Short mmCIF file of C-alpha atoms in Angstrom, two decimals:
data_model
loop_
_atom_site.label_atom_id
_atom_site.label_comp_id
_atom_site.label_asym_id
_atom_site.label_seq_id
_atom_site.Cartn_x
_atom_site.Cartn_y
_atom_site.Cartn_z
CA UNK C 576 -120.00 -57.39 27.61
CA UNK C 577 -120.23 -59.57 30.75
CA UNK C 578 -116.71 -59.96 32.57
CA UNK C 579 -114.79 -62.86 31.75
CA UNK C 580 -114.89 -66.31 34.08
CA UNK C 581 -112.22 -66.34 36.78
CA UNK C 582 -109.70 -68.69 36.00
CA UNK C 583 -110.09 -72.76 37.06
CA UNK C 584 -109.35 -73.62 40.11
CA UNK C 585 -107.26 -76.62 40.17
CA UNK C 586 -106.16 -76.23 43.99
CA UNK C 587 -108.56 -76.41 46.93
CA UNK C 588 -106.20 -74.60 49.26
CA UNK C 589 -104.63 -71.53 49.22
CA UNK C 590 -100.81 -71.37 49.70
CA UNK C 591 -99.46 -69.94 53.28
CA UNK C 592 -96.82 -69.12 54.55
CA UNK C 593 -94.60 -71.04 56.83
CA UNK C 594 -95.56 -68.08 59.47
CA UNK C 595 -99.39 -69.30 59.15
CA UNK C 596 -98.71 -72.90 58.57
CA UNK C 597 -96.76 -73.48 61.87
CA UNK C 598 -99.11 -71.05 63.99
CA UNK C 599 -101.72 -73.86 63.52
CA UNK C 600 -100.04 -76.59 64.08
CA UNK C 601 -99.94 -78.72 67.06
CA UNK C 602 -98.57 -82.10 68.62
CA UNK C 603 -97.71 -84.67 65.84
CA UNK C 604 -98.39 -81.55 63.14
CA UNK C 605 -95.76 -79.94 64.67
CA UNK C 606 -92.95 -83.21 64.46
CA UNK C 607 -94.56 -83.18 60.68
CA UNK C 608 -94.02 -79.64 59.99
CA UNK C 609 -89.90 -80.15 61.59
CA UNK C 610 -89.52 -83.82 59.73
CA UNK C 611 -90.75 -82.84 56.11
CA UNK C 612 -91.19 -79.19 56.07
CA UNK C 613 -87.60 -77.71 57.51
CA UNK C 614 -85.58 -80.39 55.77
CA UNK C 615 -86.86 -78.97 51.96
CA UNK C 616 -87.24 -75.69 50.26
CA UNK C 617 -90.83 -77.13 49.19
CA UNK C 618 -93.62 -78.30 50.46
CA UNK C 619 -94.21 -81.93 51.34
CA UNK C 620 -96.04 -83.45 48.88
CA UNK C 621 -99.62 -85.10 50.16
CA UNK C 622 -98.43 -88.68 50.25
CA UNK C 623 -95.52 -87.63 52.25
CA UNK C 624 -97.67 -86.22 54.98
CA UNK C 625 -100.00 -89.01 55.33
CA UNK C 626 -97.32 -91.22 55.38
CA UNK C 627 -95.51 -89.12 58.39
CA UNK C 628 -99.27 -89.20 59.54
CA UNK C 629 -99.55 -92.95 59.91
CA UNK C 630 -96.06 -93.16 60.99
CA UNK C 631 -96.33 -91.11 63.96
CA UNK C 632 -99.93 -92.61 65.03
CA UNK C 633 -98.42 -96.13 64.94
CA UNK C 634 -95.03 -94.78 67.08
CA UNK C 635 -97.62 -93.71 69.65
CA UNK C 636 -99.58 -96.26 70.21
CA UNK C 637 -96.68 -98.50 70.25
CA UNK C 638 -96.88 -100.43 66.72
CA UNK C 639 -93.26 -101.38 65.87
CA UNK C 640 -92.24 -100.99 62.54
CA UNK C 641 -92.59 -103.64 59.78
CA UNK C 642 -88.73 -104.79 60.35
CA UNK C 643 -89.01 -104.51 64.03
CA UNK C 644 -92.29 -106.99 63.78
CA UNK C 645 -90.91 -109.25 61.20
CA UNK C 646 -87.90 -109.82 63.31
CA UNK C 647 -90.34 -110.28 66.31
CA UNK C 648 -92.72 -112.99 64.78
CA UNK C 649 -89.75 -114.69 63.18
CA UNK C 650 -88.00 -114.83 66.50
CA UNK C 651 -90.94 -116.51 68.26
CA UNK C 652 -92.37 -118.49 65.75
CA UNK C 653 -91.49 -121.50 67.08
CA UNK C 654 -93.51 -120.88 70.65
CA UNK C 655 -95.86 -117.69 69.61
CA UNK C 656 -97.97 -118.33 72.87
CA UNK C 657 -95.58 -118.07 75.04
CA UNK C 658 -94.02 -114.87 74.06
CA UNK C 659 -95.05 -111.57 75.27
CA UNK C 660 -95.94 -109.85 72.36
CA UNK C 661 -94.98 -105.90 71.50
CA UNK C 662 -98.54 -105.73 69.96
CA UNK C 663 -101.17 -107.96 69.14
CA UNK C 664 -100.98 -106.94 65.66
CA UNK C 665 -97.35 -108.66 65.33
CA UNK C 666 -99.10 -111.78 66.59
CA UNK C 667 -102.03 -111.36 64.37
CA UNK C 668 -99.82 -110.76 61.63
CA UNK C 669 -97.53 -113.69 62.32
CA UNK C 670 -100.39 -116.23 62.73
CA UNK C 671 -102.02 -114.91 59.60
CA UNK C 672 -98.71 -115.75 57.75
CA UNK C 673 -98.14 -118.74 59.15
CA UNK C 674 -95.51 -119.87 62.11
CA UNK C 675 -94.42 -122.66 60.20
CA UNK C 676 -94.65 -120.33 57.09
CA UNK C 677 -92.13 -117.78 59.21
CA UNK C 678 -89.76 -120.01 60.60
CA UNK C 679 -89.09 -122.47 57.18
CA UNK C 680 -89.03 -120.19 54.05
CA UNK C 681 -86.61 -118.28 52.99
CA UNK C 682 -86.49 -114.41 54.54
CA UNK C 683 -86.90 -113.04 51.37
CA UNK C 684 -90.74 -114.95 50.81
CA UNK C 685 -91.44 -114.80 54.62
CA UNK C 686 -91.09 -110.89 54.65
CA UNK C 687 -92.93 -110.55 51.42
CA UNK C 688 -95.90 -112.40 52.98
CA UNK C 689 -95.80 -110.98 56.54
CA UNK C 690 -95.42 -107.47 55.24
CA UNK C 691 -98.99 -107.97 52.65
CA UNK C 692 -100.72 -109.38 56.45
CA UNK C 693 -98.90 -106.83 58.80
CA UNK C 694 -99.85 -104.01 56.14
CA UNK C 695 -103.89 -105.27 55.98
CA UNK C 696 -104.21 -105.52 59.35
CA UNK C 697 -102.45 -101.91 60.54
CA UNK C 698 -104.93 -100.51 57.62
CA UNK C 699 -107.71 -102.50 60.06
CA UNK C 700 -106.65 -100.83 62.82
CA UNK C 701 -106.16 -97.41 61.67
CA UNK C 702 -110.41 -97.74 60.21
CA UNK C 703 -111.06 -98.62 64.02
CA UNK C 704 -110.88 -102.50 64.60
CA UNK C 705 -109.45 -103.53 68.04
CA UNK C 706 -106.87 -106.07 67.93
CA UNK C 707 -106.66 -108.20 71.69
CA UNK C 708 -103.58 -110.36 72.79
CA UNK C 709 -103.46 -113.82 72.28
CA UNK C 710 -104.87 -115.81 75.00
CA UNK C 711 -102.64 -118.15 76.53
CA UNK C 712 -104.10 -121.10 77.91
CA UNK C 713 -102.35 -121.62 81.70
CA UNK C 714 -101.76 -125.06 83.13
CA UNK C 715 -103.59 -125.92 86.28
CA UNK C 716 -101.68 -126.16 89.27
CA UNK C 717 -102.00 -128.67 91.34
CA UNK C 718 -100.75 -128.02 95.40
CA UNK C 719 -101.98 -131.00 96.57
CA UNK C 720 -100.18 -133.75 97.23
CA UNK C 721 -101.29 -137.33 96.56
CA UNK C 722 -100.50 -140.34 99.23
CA UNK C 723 -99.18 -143.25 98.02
CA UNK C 724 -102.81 -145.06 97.70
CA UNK C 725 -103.95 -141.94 95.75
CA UNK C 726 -100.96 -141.98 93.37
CA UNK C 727 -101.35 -146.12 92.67
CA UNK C 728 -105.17 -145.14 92.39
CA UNK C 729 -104.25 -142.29 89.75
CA UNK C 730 -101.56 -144.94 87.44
CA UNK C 731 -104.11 -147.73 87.41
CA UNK C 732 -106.78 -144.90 86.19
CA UNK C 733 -104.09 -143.89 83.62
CA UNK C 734 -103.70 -147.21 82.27
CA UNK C 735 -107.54 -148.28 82.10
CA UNK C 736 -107.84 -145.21 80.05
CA UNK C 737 -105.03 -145.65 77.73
#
């Protein structure tokens, strides 16, 4: 008779040790590995990891966190363009919601909203789009100065016009 069929396979990894797990393990694996792995007698389940994954990624390049941004766009709703922004995506994510959205509903509905925008556009970024600052239109400056002629000239232009 013919041997019997191995067993199914429901895993496609083989279990290691901690030994071999953290000899392979480098930069952000490693602050994974000491986050999830040291502080349980198990190991992290998958959604844990990714999420340390995408938390660490966003840390480095400098994305706050959801509260941090909230507070952020909240804080500057009123003036967006004039702030200097921690991240584009917090202005993105505030100007999707809405400024006047931000700064007159309730917390409670203004975090719901911003959190569905911030959360679509960090997805964005993570598949590779490129987010740029808000451009903030600059007033000309003017270092001339105008005689008296000139600035009667300039009011009775001003007044034709309007």
């Amino acid at each position: 008779p013919p041997p019997p069929p191995p067993p199914p396979t429901f895993f496609f990894f083989t279990l290691k040790t901690e030994y071999q797990i953290s000899a392979c393990l480098v930069g952000s694996e490693m602050c994974i590995r000491d986050s999830i792995m040291s502080n349980s007698e198990y190991l992290p389940s998958l959604s844990s990891v990714l999420q340390k994954c995408k938390t660490l990624t966003l840390n480095a390049n400098n994305i706050p966190s959801l509260e941090k941004a909230f507070k952020e766009a909240s804080s500057y709703c009123d003036a967006p363009s004039e702030h200097n922004w921690s991240h584009p995506i917090v202005y993105h994510a505030g100007s999707e919601t809405g400024w006047f959205f931000l700064q007159n509903e309730s917390e409670q509905s203004a975090l719901k909203e911003f959190k569905n925008k911030f959360d679509f556009l960090i997805d964005e970024w993570l598949e590779g789009k490129k987010f740029k600052s808000p451009d903030v239109p600059k007033l000309e400056k003017i270092n001339s100065k105008l005689d008296k002629s000139q600035q009667l000239n300039f009011i009775e232009n001003l007044k034709k016009n309007f």
